Amino acid sequence: MRTYSKWMLLAVVAGSLAACNKDDEDDHQDENELITTVKITLKNNQNAADSSVAIWKDLDGEGGQNPVIDTLKLKANTVYVGKIQLLDESKNPVDNITEEVAEEAVEHLFVYKPSAGLGLSIERTDKDKNNLPIGIATKFTSTAAATGNLEIILRHQPGTKDGTETPGSSDVDVFFPTKVQ
């Protein structure tokens, strides 16, 4: 009976330790990165000297101070080649989240939504290993002068990515005031 109790106690302790280790691993895997900065850089396809950079920055995270947001300014009837960059500037050195998104491309999709009447179309020009769009690299095509907003969403879609916005959850969802002039 005594031997049985020792073995039972050992089994309970071992099972508890294994459960703790698994929970710790799951918690680590499910951690969301803090994204404090979204930077969009666009270069005129015909004139590399003509570029536009807009930054959305919220260093204290959700619920604190309001984010600082640049206006994205584009010329009418112009094609731009673009890149998006995600950063966690709460760390030193700054953590480039874009690299992680690129490494896990089969689980991520950037969605670009210009407001109605903005006169802007966006094409994602990079693909993951399954030939589905990612959206780190883009082509922006502006038409007539207009103002509005550009919503940028990073969808996290592990095991469900199908090239559409629907599956998964949002890692980031920001708006840039946008002027096509």
Coordinates of C-alpha atoms in Angstrom, one line a residue:
M1 CA 0.0 0.0 0.0
R2 CA 2.8 2.3 0.8
T3 CA 4.5 1.6 -2.5
Y4 CA 1.3 2.3 -4.3
S5 CA 0.9 5.7 -2.6
K6 CA 4.5 6.7 -3.5
W7 CA 3.9 5.7 -7.2
M8 CA 0.5 7.5 -7.2
L9 CA 2.1 10.7 -5.7
L10 CA 4.9 10.5 -8.3
A11 CA 2.4 10.1 -11.1
V12 CA 0.4 13.1 -9.9
V13 CA 3.5 15.3 -9.6
A14 CA 4.9 14.2 -13.0
G15 CA 1.5 14.8 -14.6
S16 CA 1.2 18.2 -13.0
L17 CA 4.7 19.2 -14.2
A18 CA 4.0 18.0 -17.7
A19 CA 0.7 20.0 -17.8
C20 CA 2.5 23.1 -16.6
N21 CA 5.2 22.7 -19.3
K22 CA 2.6 22.3 -22.0
D23 CA 0.6 25.3 -20.8
D24 CA 3.7 27.4 -20.8
E25 CA 4.5 26.3 -24.4
D26 CA 0.9 27.0 -25.5
D27 CA 1.0 30.4 -23.8
H28 CA 4.2 31.3 -25.5
Q29 CA 2.9 30.2 -28.9
D30 CA -0.3 32.1 -28.6
E31 CA 1.4 35.4 -27.5
N32 CA 0.6 38.3 -29.9
E33 CA 3.4 40.6 -30.7
L34 CA 2.9 44.2 -29.8
I35 CA 2.7 46.3 -33.0
T36 CA 3.4 49.9 -32.1
T37 CA 4.2 51.2 -35.6
V38 CA 2.8 50.6 -39.1
K39 CA 4.9 52.3 -41.8
I40 CA 3.8 52.3 -45.5
T41 CA 6.4 53.4 -48.1
L42 CA 5.4 54.1 -51.7
K43 CA 7.6 55.0 -54.6
N44 CA 6.3 56.3 -57.9
N45 CA 6.8 53.6 -60.5
Q46 CA 7.9 56.2 -63.1
N47 CA 10.0 58.5 -60.8
A48 CA 11.9 56.8 -57.9
A49 CA 12.6 60.3 -56.4
D50 CA 8.9 60.7 -55.9
S51 CA 7.9 58.8 -52.8
S52 CA 5.3 58.9 -50.0
V53 CA 5.8 57.6 -46.5
A54 CA 3.0 57.5 -43.9
I55 CA 3.4 56.2 -40.3
W56 CA 0.8 55.1 -37.8
K57 CA 2.4 55.0 -34.3
D58 CA 0.9 54.1 -30.9
L59 CA 3.9 53.6 -28.6
D60 CA 1.8 53.0 -25.4
G61 CA -0.5 50.4 -27.0
E62 CA -4.2 50.1 -27.1
G63 CA -6.2 52.2 -24.5
G64 CA -3.5 54.8 -23.7
Q65 CA -2.7 57.9 -25.7
N66 CA -4.2 58.3 -29.2
P67 CA -2.0 57.1 -32.0
V68 CA 0.0 59.6 -34.1
I69 CA -1.0 59.1 -37.7
D70 CA 0.5 60.7 -40.9
T71 CA -1.6 61.4 -43.9
L72 CA -0.8 59.3 -46.9
K73 CA -0.3 61.7 -49.9
L74 CA -0.4 60.5 -53.5
K75 CA -0.4 62.0 -56.9
A76 CA -3.5 61.4 -59.1
N77 CA -3.2 59.0 -62.0
T78 CA 0.0 57.4 -60.7
V79 CA 1.3 53.9 -60.0
Y80 CA 3.3 53.3 -56.8
V81 CA 5.3 50.3 -55.7
G82 CA 4.9 49.8 -52.0
K83 CA 6.2 48.1 -48.9
I84 CA 4.7 47.9 -45.4
Q85 CA 6.7 47.6 -42.2
L86 CA 5.4 46.6 -38.8
L87 CA 7.5 47.5 -35.7
D88 CA 7.5 47.0 -31.9
E89 CA 9.2 50.2 -30.8
S90 CA 8.6 49.4 -27.1
K91 CA 11.7 47.2 -27.3
N92 CA 15.3 48.2 -27.5
P93 CA 16.5 47.3 -30.0
V94 CA 13.3 47.8 -32.0
D95 CA 11.6 44.5 -33.1
N96 CA 10.8 44.2 -36.8
I97 CA 7.6 42.3 -36.8
T98 CA 7.5 42.3 -40.6
E99 CA 10.2 39.7 -40.6
E100 CA 8.1 37.4 -38.5
V101 CA 5.1 37.9 -40.8
A102 CA 7.3 37.1 -43.9
E103 CA 8.6 33.9 -42.2
E104 CA 5.0 32.9 -41.4
A105 CA 3.6 34.1 -44.7
V106 CA 1.3 31.0 -45.1
E107 CA -0.5 32.3 -41.9
H108 CA -0.8 36.0 -42.8
L109 CA -2.6 38.3 -45.2
F110 CA -2.6 42.1 -45.4
V111 CA -5.9 43.5 -46.4
Y112 CA -6.0 47.0 -47.9
K113 CA -9.4 48.8 -48.0
P114 CA -9.6 52.3 -49.5
S115 CA -12.8 54.2 -48.5
A116 CA -15.5 54.5 -51.2
G117 CA -14.7 57.2 -53.7
L118 CA -11.0 57.5 -52.8
G119 CA -9.9 56.5 -56.3
L120 CA -7.2 54.1 -55.2
S121 CA -6.7 50.4 -56.0
I122 CA -4.2 48.2 -54.3
E123 CA -2.7 44.9 -55.5
R124 CA -0.7 42.6 -53.3
T125 CA 2.3 41.6 -55.4
D126 CA 4.0 39.0 -53.1
K127 CA 2.9 35.4 -52.7
D128 CA 3.5 32.7 -50.0
K129 CA 4.6 29.2 -50.9
N130 CA 1.0 28.2 -51.6
N131 CA 0.8 31.0 -54.2
L132 CA -1.6 33.1 -52.1
P133 CA -1.1 36.8 -51.6
I134 CA 0.7 38.2 -48.6
G135 CA 0.6 42.0 -49.0
I136 CA 4.0 43.1 -47.6
A137 CA 4.8 44.2 -51.2
T138 CA 2.1 46.1 -53.1
K139 CA 1.2 48.2 -56.1
F140 CA -1.0 51.2 -55.5
T141 CA -2.8 52.8 -58.5
S142 CA -4.4 56.2 -58.0
T143 CA -7.0 57.8 -60.2
A144 CA -8.7 61.2 -59.8
A145 CA -8.0 63.6 -56.9
A146 CA -10.0 62.6 -53.8
T147 CA -9.7 62.3 -50.0
G148 CA -10.7 59.4 -47.7
N149 CA -9.2 56.7 -45.5
L150 CA -7.1 53.7 -46.2
E151 CA -7.7 50.8 -43.8
I152 CA -4.9 48.3 -43.4
I153 CA -5.6 45.0 -41.7
L154 CA -3.1 42.2 -41.0
R155 CA -5.1 38.9 -40.8
H156 CA -3.7 36.0 -38.9
Q157 CA -5.0 32.8 -40.6
P158 CA -3.1 29.7 -39.4
G159 CA -4.4 26.7 -41.2
T160 CA -7.2 28.7 -42.8
K161 CA -5.6 31.1 -45.2
D162 CA -7.5 31.1 -48.5
G163 CA -6.5 34.5 -50.0
T164 CA -9.6 36.3 -48.6
E165 CA -10.1 38.4 -45.5
T166 CA -12.7 36.2 -43.9
P167 CA -10.8 33.5 -42.0
G168 CA -8.7 34.2 -38.9
S169 CA -8.3 37.1 -36.6
S170 CA -6.8 40.6 -36.9
D171 CA -3.3 41.2 -35.6
V172 CA -3.5 44.9 -36.6
D173 CA -6.2 47.2 -38.0
V174 CA -5.3 50.8 -38.6
F175 CA -6.6 53.7 -40.7
F176 CA -4.5 56.3 -42.6
P177 CA -6.1 59.5 -43.8
T178 CA -5.4 59.6 -47.5
K179 CA -5.2 62.4 -50.1
V180 CA -4.9 61.8 -53.8
Q181 CA -4.1 65.2 -55.3

